[in-house]
Amino acid sequence: MSGSCAHTAGRRRPGRALPALLSAALLLLALSLWLGWAAPALAADKRVIPLSNLRDGQAEVTLHGETETVALRAVLPPVVGLTSVVLALTYENGIDILPEKGSMSVFINGSPVADLPLAAFKGPVNAAITLPASLIRPGENRIVFQTNAQHRAICTVRGTYDLWARIDLAASSLTLVSDGGVPTPDLAMMRQLLAASDRAREPLAIVEPGGGIDADELGWGSMVAQSYGLLLGDQTPRVVAVSVPPKGAEAGAAGSVPMLGPTLESLPLPGGKAILIGTRDRIAPLLGEARAAAITGPFLAVYPLPAGGGTGGGTGGGAFVAVASGRTQQEVDQAVMRLADVTRPLPTQSSTIVADAAGPPAVAPRVPVQAEGRYRLSELGFQTVRHSGYRYAGRFGLTLPTGFAPVSDRSILFHVNAAFEGDLGPGAILNVRVNGQPAGAMEIDKRSSSIVENGEMPLPMTLFRPGPNLIEVEAELPPAGGTDCVFAVRRPTFTLFDSSAIEIPGFARLVTLPSLGGFANTAYPYGGTAGTEPAPPFDLVVVGRDPAWFGAAWSLTARLAQRAGEPMTVVPYVGWDGGPADNALIVGPVAALPQAVFASAPIPADRLAGLLEAGSLIAQAGARGEPMPAADRRALVDRLRLGWSGIPARQGSARAGAVSAMGLAGSALAADGGAQGGVQGGSQDRWQRMAGDAKDAGASGGWIPDWARRAMAAAARYVNHWTAEDAPVDVVALTENTETLPEAALLQYRAPGTETLTWTLLTASDSRSIDRAMRSLGEAGQWDKLRGGGALWSSAAPAVTTLEASRPYQIILNPFDIGNLILILARNLSQRIELLFALLMGTAVLLTVAMRLLLKHGNRERSGS
């Protein structure tokens, strides 16, 4: 009856029902529109961070043996209202692991979050770990994996080599979901955004508005790039230059209707992080009138970019562009210096006028360096460890000064405090490796419990190098008798106490150049501290108009700042305007570089150009997915050699573009134009003045006059003639393997002239080659393979061809330290046995003659004559 009543009521009042339905429809429509407009602001922000973003090199981590620990550093971007955190892992392990005894523990910021099984291999294992949101914090987080495994059948040292677990970093990820949307960036969180792991594979884009990049923009970009490298920690920084044409620069076909230039939100960026630097008048077309009007002094700001904006970036939320500007070049200097000072926080606002740029910059804490003396392992960051099993593997680091020059007959002593427990069988031993090379061993004589107190193990000093060194300790603990692995209750135990110590004897403060190994480890002679004084300012010279060369120069300086541990002082030059007056980094296409660059280079310009052009053609074919056939590669090498056979091999004897006569597409060599003699003008004087101020501040404690330094440098040059051997480079031998012809080269050599200056040249045949080469240099882990006086590599192969140091020269860091001079003499004589033998023979002859004269004189006095 009620239903019918409702039905009847509906039929009696049709006039009132229609407005009610219309009102309800309008209300639903308004609600849906409101929800649609509000959805972007309230939409959940989802960030997926592949674990492969957390380290360079191969996208996998393998943990060996019974116990091993691997730590990853994850920098998380700022999020609002974090609701879900999921760590997804894909891993596999060996087939010989005893399931009941195998596990992989996962720790986040020191807290255990999972204990995953290591069972018999049946394929990759996928695990999803839900983490509490309170465990994750914006900024740096530490993810630690620790494996514990036991062999199912072989309870010996040999069985431990079958124990392994491998984590597929590319298939593993950390997913963050927040319900507060993407936070609006401010200056305080900008550095966190720069180093965030969700965009670790994206390069930092430094935007250049208007025409070509000038010396000011090169210098400003190098300062920002160095601070970016310091923020990334150990990961290789990649910086690219983005040139944006001004409005009206491009016109239509008829040339009557100018095209509108891009705005800040539509910049053609390769990623989601960018920095725009320049004076107000130059960047105003990109900013717009309202934003440009706020630039009334040294100006810093950060603006969000829309998701999906740009050409290659904009994936997901959190993209941004920072701005450093001012009304004049001096104000831009102040803004950039404040932005690049990573030791001082920035304000929590989206834009600001810099007021504290004129204050003294804070000194960044230096990486502890170990010189002569005795250091406990606790001082080196190692803690006492107790291992139960058959093979222990541990490691700790030792950082030596830039001028570390070992004397060959000296050793660094490793004072071992350790304990061996359990039923040890024959062959128990403690092995030590230094930088991957066997350095020493200590056999355990007793077959039962044994304690080692202050056991001395000499480690050859020649295995150590300036900068970071890795010392690995491995204990092999064979059991006394065969025991079933399932019932192996009492296994041998090894304890290494942190009271163990490393004793470093005296070493020479001497640097032998060229040395790309020292360059890659310590940034010398461009950065760091050599001896008692910081490295002096150096010249950064870029030849070539394409932005790829400026990006390569910025990437190189960013990597050097990482290894130096602090920003370096740079004097920028665009184009070749005479030879640099200081140590120099030179970047440019091989065909555009003047012959003065190759006056003392180890490879003639024409042969280097031909070699790099051939390697570029091979790498470009591989990048297209159409590898060049072996017959074509061999024909290419034959044309190279044919061209070289008719050209003298003297340094700098041929034009850099002469290789085009060989049919190697010489037009690509000249793609970047000529030497581009830049107009430095008053801005260059400003950079030189700033570098001079930094040099005076760094050398304020020096007491040695310049004439004394020059005298010692001249003496070092003469000594170098008979202590160093010249090793010319066989360029023809570099073409033996046609599959690894290089497309880029990094050469280091002494600058022409009387001053002891160093030039380091980064070159390739064209801009596409240098872009591919710089990407492979970081991602493939080739930076740590740099050695000798030159490195040649290709993006098509992971190998690096090392050139021995030709025409080496030495720099004495403490020239007025008598003890240092004696050690230098001992080092040089130990390396030249023939000179040492000649010196001993001359000393013996001199003593013989002197003794004979003395005896003859004594006989005369006794005889009265």
PDB file of C-alpha atoms in Angstrom, residues 588-777:
ATOM      1  CA  GLY A 588      86.287  20.945 -27.707  1.00  0.00           C
ATOM      2  CA  PRO A 589      86.007  19.107 -31.043  1.00  0.00           C
ATOM      3  CA  VAL A 590      89.325  17.830 -32.302  1.00  0.00           C
ATOM      4  CA  ALA A 591      89.012  19.607 -35.651  1.00  0.00           C
ATOM      5  CA  ALA A 592      88.261  22.992 -34.078  1.00  0.00           C
ATOM      6  CA  LEU A 593      91.175  22.955 -31.636  1.00  0.00           C
ATOM      7  CA  PRO A 594      94.179  25.043 -32.694  1.00  0.00           C
ATOM      8  CA  GLN A 595      97.550  23.440 -33.239  1.00  0.00           C
ATOM      9  CA  ALA A 596      98.883  25.126 -30.096  1.00  0.00           C
ATOM     10  CA  VAL A 597      96.794  22.702 -28.042  1.00  0.00           C
ATOM     11  CA  PHE A 598      98.681  19.733 -29.516  1.00  0.00           C
ATOM     12  CA  ALA A 599     102.170  21.237 -29.308  1.00  0.00           C
ATOM     13  CA  SER A 600     103.137  18.844 -26.497  1.00  0.00           C
ATOM     14  CA  ALA A 601     100.292  16.313 -26.703  1.00  0.00           C
ATOM     15  CA  PRO A 602     101.225  12.612 -26.778  1.00  0.00           C
ATOM     16  CA  ILE A 603      99.291  12.039 -30.036  1.00  0.00           C
ATOM     17  CA  PRO A 604      99.564  14.211 -33.176  1.00  0.00           C
ATOM     18  CA  ALA A 605      96.414  16.128 -34.007  1.00  0.00           C
ATOM     19  CA  ASP A 606      95.868  14.550 -37.424  1.00  0.00           C
ATOM     20  CA  ARG A 607      96.145  10.978 -36.173  1.00  0.00           C
ATOM     21  CA  LEU A 608      93.938  11.628 -33.173  1.00  0.00           C
ATOM     22  CA  ALA A 609      91.319  13.220 -35.433  1.00  0.00           C
ATOM     23  CA  GLY A 610      91.300  10.250 -37.786  1.00  0.00           C
ATOM     24  CA  LEU A 611      91.125   7.767 -34.933  1.00  0.00           C
ATOM     25  CA  LEU A 612      88.214   9.511 -33.213  1.00  0.00           C
ATOM     26  CA  GLU A 613      86.301  10.006 -36.457  1.00  0.00           C
ATOM     27  CA  ALA A 614      86.563   6.307 -37.276  1.00  0.00           C
ATOM     28  CA  GLY A 615      85.466   5.341 -33.771  1.00  0.00           C
ATOM     29  CA  SER A 616      82.557   7.775 -33.998  1.00  0.00           C
ATOM     30  CA  LEU A 617      81.321   6.193 -37.219  1.00  0.00           C
ATOM     31  CA  ILE A 618      81.454   2.710 -35.657  1.00  0.00           C
ATOM     32  CA  ALA A 619      79.711   3.839 -32.453  1.00  0.00           C
ATOM     33  CA  GLN A 620      77.053   5.737 -34.383  1.00  0.00           C
ATOM     34  CA  ALA A 621      76.260   2.651 -36.455  1.00  0.00           C
ATOM     35  CA  GLY A 622      75.930   0.611 -33.261  1.00  0.00           C
ATOM     36  CA  ALA A 623      73.659   3.236 -31.700  1.00  0.00           C
ATOM     37  CA  ARG A 624      71.316   2.949 -34.707  1.00  0.00           C
ATOM     38  CA  GLY A 625      71.101  -0.801 -34.176  1.00  0.00           C
ATOM     39  CA  GLU A 626      73.037  -1.490 -37.383  1.00  0.00           C
ATOM     40  CA  PRO A 627      76.549  -2.559 -36.318  1.00  0.00           C
ATOM     41  CA  MET A 628      79.200  -1.953 -38.932  1.00  0.00           C
ATOM     42  CA  PRO A 629      80.396  -5.212 -40.544  1.00  0.00           C
ATOM     43  CA  ALA A 630      83.888  -6.391 -39.686  1.00  0.00           C
ATOM     44  CA  ALA A 631      85.056  -5.982 -43.289  1.00  0.00           C
ATOM     45  CA  ASP A 632      83.975  -2.329 -43.314  1.00  0.00           C
ATOM     46  CA  ARG A 633      85.712  -1.681 -39.993  1.00  0.00           C
ATOM     47  CA  ARG A 634      88.926  -3.215 -41.302  1.00  0.00           C
ATOM     48  CA  ALA A 635      88.697  -1.146 -44.490  1.00  0.00           C
ATOM     49  CA  LEU A 636      88.247   1.961 -42.336  1.00  0.00           C
ATOM     50  CA  VAL A 637      91.392   1.136 -40.374  1.00  0.00           C
ATOM     51  CA  ASP A 638      93.326   0.445 -43.557  1.00  0.00           C
ATOM     52  CA  ARG A 639      92.420   3.893 -44.909  1.00  0.00           C
ATOM     53  CA  LEU A 640      93.585   5.393 -41.617  1.00  0.00           C
ATOM     54  CA  ARG A 641      96.955   3.708 -41.810  1.00  0.00           C
ATOM     55  CA  LEU A 642      97.320   4.578 -45.469  1.00  0.00           C
ATOM     56  CA  GLY A 643      96.792   8.227 -44.664  1.00  0.00           C
ATOM     57  CA  TRP A 644      99.247   8.086 -41.764  1.00  0.00           C
ATOM     58  CA  SER A 645     101.960   6.446 -43.842  1.00  0.00           C
ATOM     59  CA  GLY A 646     102.364   9.562 -45.955  1.00  0.00           C
ATOM     60  CA  ILE A 647     102.230  12.071 -43.095  1.00  0.00           C
ATOM     61  CA  PRO A 648     105.164  12.761 -40.766  1.00  0.00           C
ATOM     62  CA  ALA A 649     104.509  11.776 -37.180  1.00  0.00           C
ATOM     63  CA  ARG A 650     105.939  14.944 -35.684  1.00  0.00           C
ATOM     64  CA  GLN A 651     103.829  16.646 -33.045  1.00  0.00           C
ATOM     65  CA  GLY A 652     101.492  19.217 -34.544  1.00  0.00           C
ATOM     66  CA  SER A 653     102.867  18.748 -38.065  1.00  0.00           C
ATOM     67  CA  ALA A 654      99.520  18.364 -39.818  1.00  0.00           C
ATOM     68  CA  ARG A 655      96.267  20.252 -39.781  1.00  0.00           C
ATOM     69  CA  ALA A 656      93.541  18.906 -37.514  1.00  0.00           C
ATOM     70  CA  GLY A 657      91.163  18.629 -40.471  1.00  0.00           C
ATOM     71  CA  ALA A 658      93.608  16.751 -42.698  1.00  0.00           C
ATOM     72  CA  VAL A 659      91.861  13.474 -41.974  1.00  0.00           C
ATOM     73  CA  SER A 660      89.038  14.498 -44.304  1.00  0.00           C
ATOM     74  CA  ALA A 661      91.287  13.555 -47.223  1.00  0.00           C
ATOM     75  CA  MET A 662      90.956   9.909 -46.146  1.00  0.00           C
ATOM     76  CA  GLY A 663      87.276   9.791 -46.993  1.00  0.00           C
ATOM     77  CA  LEU A 664      86.146   9.755 -43.357  1.00  0.00           C
ATOM     78  CA  ALA A 665      83.363  12.291 -43.698  1.00  0.00           C
ATOM     79  CA  GLY A 666      85.526  15.221 -42.772  1.00  0.00           C
ATOM     80  CA  SER A 667      82.544  17.519 -42.693  1.00  0.00           C
ATOM     81  CA  ALA A 668      81.549  16.015 -39.349  1.00  0.00           C
ATOM     82  CA  LEU A 669      84.895  17.073 -37.921  1.00  0.00           C
ATOM     83  CA  ALA A 670      84.187  20.709 -38.668  1.00  0.00           C
ATOM     84  CA  ALA A 671      80.587  20.587 -37.470  1.00  0.00           C
ATOM     85  CA  ASP A 672      81.326  22.837 -34.525  1.00  0.00           C
ATOM     86  CA  GLY A 673      83.146  25.535 -36.410  1.00  0.00           C
ATOM     87  CA  GLY A 674      86.614  26.880 -35.998  1.00  0.00           C
ATOM     88  CA  ALA A 675      88.634  27.971 -33.033  1.00  0.00           C
ATOM     89  CA  GLN A 676      85.999  30.562 -32.160  1.00  0.00           C
ATOM     90  CA  GLY A 677      88.323  33.169 -30.817  1.00  0.00           C
ATOM     91  CA  GLY A 678      86.177  34.432 -28.010  1.00  0.00           C
ATOM     92  CA  VAL A 679      85.894  38.018 -26.911  1.00  0.00           C
ATOM     93  CA  GLN A 680      86.630  37.897 -23.217  1.00  0.00           C
ATOM     94  CA  GLY A 681      86.482  41.596 -22.417  1.00  0.00           C
ATOM     95  CA  GLY A 682      85.856  43.053 -18.991  1.00  0.00           C
ATOM     96  CA  SER A 683      83.955  40.005 -17.744  1.00  0.00           C
ATOM     97  CA  GLN A 684      87.143  37.956 -18.103  1.00  0.00           C
ATOM     98  CA  ASP A 685      89.012  40.446 -15.950  1.00  0.00           C
ATOM     99  CA  ARG A 686      86.320  40.015 -13.309  1.00  0.00           C
ATOM    100  CA  TRP A 687      86.787  36.228 -13.232  1.00  0.00           C
ATOM    101  CA  GLN A 688      90.552  36.586 -13.056  1.00  0.00           C
ATOM    102  CA  ARG A 689      90.196  39.049 -10.197  1.00  0.00           C
ATOM    103  CA  MET A 690      87.930  36.666  -8.282  1.00  0.00           C
ATOM    104  CA  ALA A 691      90.372  33.823  -8.888  1.00  0.00           C
ATOM    105  CA  GLY A 692      93.216  35.999  -7.670  1.00  0.00           C
ATOM    106  CA  ASP A 693      91.344  36.763  -4.467  1.00  0.00           C
ATOM    107  CA  ALA A 694      90.751  33.048  -3.901  1.00  0.00           C
ATOM    108  CA  LYS A 695      94.395  32.292  -4.614  1.00  0.00           C
ATOM    109  CA  ASP A 696      95.594  34.951  -2.186  1.00  0.00           C
ATOM    110  CA  ALA A 697      93.219  33.663   0.502  1.00  0.00           C
ATOM    111  CA  GLY A 698      94.434  30.091  -0.010  1.00  0.00           C
ATOM    112  CA  ALA A 699      98.092  31.063   0.051  1.00  0.00           C
ATOM    113  CA  SER A 700      97.874  33.445   2.993  1.00  0.00           C
ATOM    114  CA  GLY A 701      99.836  31.045   5.194  1.00  0.00           C
ATOM    115  CA  GLY A 702     102.633  30.521   2.681  1.00  0.00           C
ATOM    116  CA  TRP A 703     106.070  31.859   3.625  1.00  0.00           C
ATOM    117  CA  ILE A 704     108.074  30.744   0.572  1.00  0.00           C
ATOM    118  CA  PRO A 705     108.881  33.588  -1.862  1.00  0.00           C
ATOM    119  CA  ASP A 706     108.104  33.189  -5.554  1.00  0.00           C
ATOM    120  CA  TRP A 707     111.755  33.285  -6.642  1.00  0.00           C
ATOM    121  CA  ALA A 708     112.512  30.344  -4.374  1.00  0.00           C
ATOM    122  CA  ARG A 709     109.621  28.399  -5.820  1.00  0.00           C
ATOM    123  CA  ARG A 710     110.830  29.113  -9.338  1.00  0.00           C
ATOM    124  CA  ALA A 711     114.346  28.010  -8.446  1.00  0.00           C
ATOM    125  CA  MET A 712     113.100  24.746  -7.012  1.00  0.00           C
ATOM    126  CA  ALA A 713     110.892  24.206 -10.056  1.00  0.00           C
ATOM    127  CA  ALA A 714     113.908  24.689 -12.321  1.00  0.00           C
ATOM    128  CA  ALA A 715     115.914  22.218 -10.226  1.00  0.00           C
ATOM    129  CA  ALA A 716     113.037  19.743 -10.447  1.00  0.00           C
ATOM    130  CA  ARG A 717     113.064  20.065 -14.231  1.00  0.00           C
ATOM    131  CA  TYR A 718     116.745  19.191 -14.393  1.00  0.00           C
ATOM    132  CA  VAL A 719     116.298  16.281 -12.017  1.00  0.00           C
ATOM    133  CA  ASN A 720     113.389  15.094 -14.118  1.00  0.00           C
ATOM    134  CA  HIS A 721     115.624  14.696 -17.177  1.00  0.00           C
ATOM    135  CA  TRP A 722     117.497  11.806 -15.604  1.00  0.00           C
ATOM    136  CA  THR A 723     114.763  10.318 -13.441  1.00  0.00           C
ATOM    137  CA  ALA A 724     111.914  10.044 -15.971  1.00  0.00           C
ATOM    138  CA  GLU A 725     111.790   8.138 -19.206  1.00  0.00           C
ATOM    139  CA  ASP A 726     109.999   9.280 -22.337  1.00  0.00           C
ATOM    140  CA  ALA A 727     107.509   6.705 -23.633  1.00  0.00           C
ATOM    141  CA  PRO A 728     106.097   7.732 -27.038  1.00  0.00           C
ATOM    142  CA  VAL A 729     102.605   6.569 -27.955  1.00  0.00           C
ATOM    143  CA  ASP A 730     102.277   3.993 -30.724  1.00  0.00           C
ATOM    144  CA  VAL A 731      99.178   5.326 -32.459  1.00  0.00           C
ATOM    145  CA  VAL A 732      99.133   2.550 -35.036  1.00  0.00           C
ATOM    146  CA  ALA A 733      98.811  -0.045 -32.273  1.00  0.00           C
ATOM    147  CA  LEU A 734      95.569   1.612 -31.181  1.00  0.00           C
ATOM    148  CA  THR A 735      93.901   0.404 -34.394  1.00  0.00           C
ATOM    149  CA  GLU A 736      94.656  -3.288 -33.871  1.00  0.00           C
ATOM    150  CA  ASN A 737      91.223  -4.057 -32.429  1.00  0.00           C
ATOM    151  CA  THR A 738      88.692  -2.604 -34.831  1.00  0.00           C
ATOM    152  CA  GLU A 739      85.805  -3.305 -32.439  1.00  0.00           C
ATOM    153  CA  THR A 740      87.049  -0.845 -29.812  1.00  0.00           C
ATOM    154  CA  LEU A 741      88.151   2.171 -31.827  1.00  0.00           C
ATOM    155  CA  PRO A 742      87.651   5.186 -29.554  1.00  0.00           C
ATOM    156  CA  GLU A 743      85.216   8.022 -30.132  1.00  0.00           C
ATOM    157  CA  ALA A 744      86.468  10.233 -27.270  1.00  0.00           C
ATOM    158  CA  ALA A 745      89.822  10.948 -25.687  1.00  0.00           C
ATOM    159  CA  LEU A 746      90.965  12.379 -22.370  1.00  0.00           C
ATOM    160  CA  LEU A 747      94.658  13.318 -22.554  1.00  0.00           C
ATOM    161  CA  GLN A 748      96.883  14.889 -19.922  1.00  0.00           C
ATOM    162  CA  TYR A 749     100.293  16.360 -20.659  1.00  0.00           C
ATOM    163  CA  ARG A 750     102.619  19.167 -19.775  1.00  0.00           C
ATOM    164  CA  ALA A 751     101.866  22.552 -21.295  1.00  0.00           C
ATOM    165  CA  PRO A 752     104.488  23.981 -23.652  1.00  0.00           C
ATOM    166  CA  GLY A 753     106.780  26.543 -22.068  1.00  0.00           C
ATOM    167  CA  THR A 754     109.065  26.791 -19.086  1.00  0.00           C
ATOM    168  CA  GLU A 755     106.403  26.807 -16.374  1.00  0.00           C
ATOM    169  CA  THR A 756     105.352  23.452 -14.927  1.00  0.00           C
ATOM    170  CA  LEU A 757     101.722  23.614 -16.027  1.00  0.00           C
ATOM    171  CA  THR A 758      99.346  20.792 -16.870  1.00  0.00           C
ATOM    172  CA  TRP A 759      96.796  20.648 -19.653  1.00  0.00           C
ATOM    173  CA  THR A 760      94.012  18.068 -19.701  1.00  0.00           C
ATOM    174  CA  LEU A 761      92.193  17.749 -23.008  1.00  0.00           C
ATOM    175  CA  LEU A 762      88.719  16.237 -23.477  1.00  0.00           C
ATOM    176  CA  THR A 763      87.857  15.882 -27.137  1.00  0.00           C
ATOM    177  CA  ALA A 764      85.820  13.944 -29.684  1.00  0.00           C
ATOM    178  CA  SER A 765      84.973  14.261 -33.353  1.00  0.00           C
ATOM    179  CA  ASP A 766      81.532  15.883 -33.012  1.00  0.00           C
ATOM    180  CA  SER A 767      78.918  16.888 -30.456  1.00  0.00           C
ATOM    181  CA  ARG A 768      76.922  13.644 -30.706  1.00  0.00           C
ATOM    182  CA  SER A 769      80.048  11.633 -29.962  1.00  0.00           C
ATOM    183  CA  ILE A 770      80.950  13.653 -26.884  1.00  0.00           C
ATOM    184  CA  ASP A 771      77.382  13.359 -25.589  1.00  0.00           C
ATOM    185  CA  ARG A 772      77.425   9.558 -25.947  1.00  0.00           C
ATOM    186  CA  ALA A 773      80.920   9.325 -24.496  1.00  0.00           C
ATOM    187  CA  MET A 774      80.154  11.405 -21.401  1.00  0.00           C
ATOM    188  CA  ARG A 775      77.044   9.340 -20.711  1.00  0.00           C
ATOM    189  CA  SER A 776      79.008   6.068 -20.924  1.00  0.00           C
ATOM    190  CA  LEU A 777      81.864   7.482 -18.848  1.00  0.00           C
TER     191      LEU A 777
END
